[in-house]
Structures are given as structure tokens and as C-alpha cells.
PDB file of C-alpha atoms in Angstrom:
ATOM      1  CA  MET A   1      20.142 134.630 128.112  1.00 94.00           C
ATOM      2  CA  LEU A   2      16.980 134.911 125.948  1.00 92.00           C
ATOM      3  CA  VAL A   3      16.606 131.971 123.493  1.00 95.00           C
ATOM      4  CA  LEU A   4      14.344 132.482 120.468  1.00 94.00           C
ATOM      5  CA  SER A   5      13.767 130.245 117.450  1.00 94.00           C
ATOM      6  CA  ARG A   6      13.365 131.997 114.294  1.00 96.00           C
ATOM      7  CA  LYS A   7      12.997 130.661 110.539  1.00 96.00           C
ATOM      8  CA  VAL A   8      14.785 131.993 107.626  1.00 97.00           C
ATOM      9  CA  GLY A   9      13.320 135.448 106.582  1.00 97.00           C
ATOM     10  CA  GLU A  10      12.041 136.024 110.217  1.00 98.00           C
ATOM     11  CA  SER A  11      13.515 138.832 112.593  1.00 98.00           C
ATOM     12  CA  ILE A  12      13.848 139.932 116.109  1.00 97.00           C
ATOM     13  CA  VAL A  13      14.026 143.597 117.295  1.00 97.00           C
ATOM     14  CA  ILE A  14      16.236 144.877 119.890  1.00 96.00           C
ATOM     15  CA  GLN A  15      15.184 148.358 121.503  1.00 95.00           C
ATOM     16  CA  ASP A  16      13.265 149.667 118.355  1.00 95.00           C
ATOM     17  CA  GLN A  17      16.937 150.447 116.685  1.00 95.00           C
ATOM     18  CA  ILE A  18      18.262 146.920 115.948  1.00 97.00           C
ATOM     19  CA  GLU A  19      16.798 144.236 113.863  1.00 98.00           C
ATOM     20  CA  VAL A  20      18.180 140.892 113.397  1.00 97.00           C
ATOM     21  CA  THR A  21      17.282 138.589 110.638  1.00 98.00           C
ATOM     22  CA  VAL A  22      17.967 135.055 109.741  1.00 97.00           C
ATOM     23  CA  LEU A  23      19.183 134.960 106.119  1.00 98.00           C
ATOM     24  CA  SER A  24      19.877 131.310 105.543  1.00 97.00           C
ATOM     25  CA  VAL A  25      20.711 128.025 107.472  1.00 96.00           C
ATOM     26  CA  GLU A  26      23.190 125.741 105.864  1.00 96.00           C
ATOM     27  CA  GLY A  27      24.116 122.793 108.121  1.00 95.00           C
ATOM     28  CA  GLU A  28      25.341 124.167 111.247  1.00 95.00           C
ATOM     29  CA  THR A  29      26.118 127.709 109.856  1.00 96.00           C
ATOM     30  CA  VAL A  30      23.319 130.341 110.326  1.00 95.00           C
ATOM     31  CA  ARG A  31      23.940 133.695 108.194  1.00 97.00           C
ATOM     32  CA  VAL A  32      22.054 136.685 110.015  1.00 97.00           C
ATOM     33  CA  GLY A  33      21.783 140.189 108.787  1.00 97.00           C
ATOM     34  CA  ILE A  34      21.747 143.166 111.238  1.00 98.00           C
ATOM     35  CA  LYS A  35      20.146 146.422 110.765  1.00 97.00           C
ATOM     36  CA  ALA A  36      21.552 149.138 113.143  1.00 97.00           C
ATOM     37  CA  PRO A  37      22.295 152.776 113.371  1.00 97.00           C
ATOM     38  CA  LYS A  38      25.760 153.507 112.270  1.00 95.00           C
ATOM     39  CA  GLN A  39      26.902 154.724 115.712  1.00 95.00           C
ATOM     40  CA  VAL A  40      26.415 151.264 117.000  1.00 95.00           C
ATOM     41  CA  ASP A  41      29.429 148.914 116.597  1.00 94.00           C
ATOM     42  CA  ILE A  42      28.961 145.241 115.671  1.00 95.00           C
ATOM     43  CA  PHE A  43      31.739 142.735 115.823  1.00 95.00           C
ATOM     44  CA  ARG A  44      32.141 138.860 115.797  1.00 94.00           C
ATOM     45  CA  LYS A  45      32.639 138.203 119.428  1.00 95.00           C
ATOM     46  CA  GLU A  46      36.280 136.750 118.654  1.00 96.00           C
ATOM     47  CA  VAL A  47      37.124 140.169 117.009  1.00 94.00           C
ATOM     48  CA  TYR A  48      35.728 142.192 120.006  1.00 94.00           C
ATOM     49  CA  LEU A  49      37.605 140.077 122.526  1.00 94.00           C
ATOM     50  CA  SER A  50      40.725 140.491 120.707  1.00 92.00           C
ATOM     51  CA  ILE A  51      40.116 144.481 120.554  1.00 92.00           C
ATOM     52  CA  GLN A  52      39.566 144.388 124.100  1.00 91.00           C
ATOM     53  CA  GLU A  53      42.571 142.221 124.978  1.00 89.00           C
ATOM     54  CA  SER A  54      44.658 144.871 122.763  1.00 88.00           C
ATOM     55  CA  ASN A  55      43.271 147.921 124.502  1.00 87.00           C
ATOM     56  CA  GLN A  56      44.165 146.464 128.059  1.00 84.00           C
ATOM     57  CA  GLU A  57      47.691 145.782 126.878  1.00 79.00           C
ATOM     58  CA  SER A  58      47.941 149.178 125.426  1.00 79.00           C
ATOM     59  CA  ALA A  59      46.668 150.814 128.821  1.00 78.00           C
ATOM     60  CA  ALA A  60      48.909 148.642 130.915  1.00 74.00           C
ATOM     61  CA  PRO A  61      51.880 150.202 132.314  1.00 77.00           C
ATOM     62  CA  THR A  62      55.417 149.041 131.171  1.00 79.00           C
ATOM     63  CA  GLN A  63      58.578 148.761 133.192  1.00 81.00           C
ATOM     64  CA  ALA A  64      60.325 151.251 130.926  1.00 79.00           C
ATOM     65  CA  GLY A  65      57.276 153.503 131.506  1.00 78.00           C
ATOM     66  CA  MET A  66      57.453 153.430 135.180  1.00 80.00           C
ATOM     67  CA  ASN A  67      60.933 153.767 135.265  1.00 83.00           C
ATOM     68  CA  ALA A  68      60.652 157.202 133.313  1.00 83.00           C
ATOM     69  CA  LEU A  69      57.704 158.345 135.495  1.00 82.00           C
ATOM     70  CA  ILE A  70      59.614 157.680 138.597  1.00 86.00           C
ATOM     71  CA  LYS A  71      62.937 159.372 137.147  1.00 85.00           C
ATOM     72  CA  MET A  72      60.792 162.463 136.290  1.00 85.00           C
ATOM     73  CA  VAL A  73      59.174 162.476 139.636  1.00 87.00           C
ATOM     74  CA  ASP A  74      62.529 162.313 141.129  1.00 83.00           C
ATOM     75  CA  GLN A  75      63.832 165.122 139.356  1.00 84.00           C
ATOM     76  CA  LYS A  76      60.842 167.291 139.956  1.00 79.00           C
ATOM     77  CA  ASN A  77      61.425 166.543 143.815  1.00 83.00           C
ATOM     78  CA  LYS A  78      65.098 167.631 143.549  1.00 79.00           C
ATOM     79  CA  ASN A  79      64.307 170.856 142.243  1.00 70.00           C
TER      80      ASN A  79
END
């Protein structure tokens, strides 16, 4: 992990496309602004992890789905 120190109003640039600017610091809260192309998805980590979990759950086979698939294969093999 790269660790950088920045003051309010200072930025970092990532691959010529993404600019992260420190907007303010209040106690333990740091506000950042991010400029990036529209095709770049930007999420808070907890939201990103929730999306990933939901995607994995929806892609996982269910017992009912497996039973239906077995039934279809059995019927096809009988014909």
C-alpha cells in the first residue's frame, strides 16, 4: 500500500485519469473529492463489498435450481 500525506486542497493523480483531492479534515473525518471518467465505478468499500456479496449469492446455485436441472437432464436422456 502506498501511503501519502496531503493537506487540504492538495491532490494525488492515478494513471492520468483519476484525481483525488483532500477537501477538508474535521477531527477524524476526511472529505475527499474524486474526479474520474464516467466509466470508472467509484464506491465506498462497504458498499462495494455488499455488491460483491449480492452478486455471489445471486450466482450461486440453489437446491431448487439444481433439482430442476437434474429433472431436465433426466427427461432429455429418456427421450
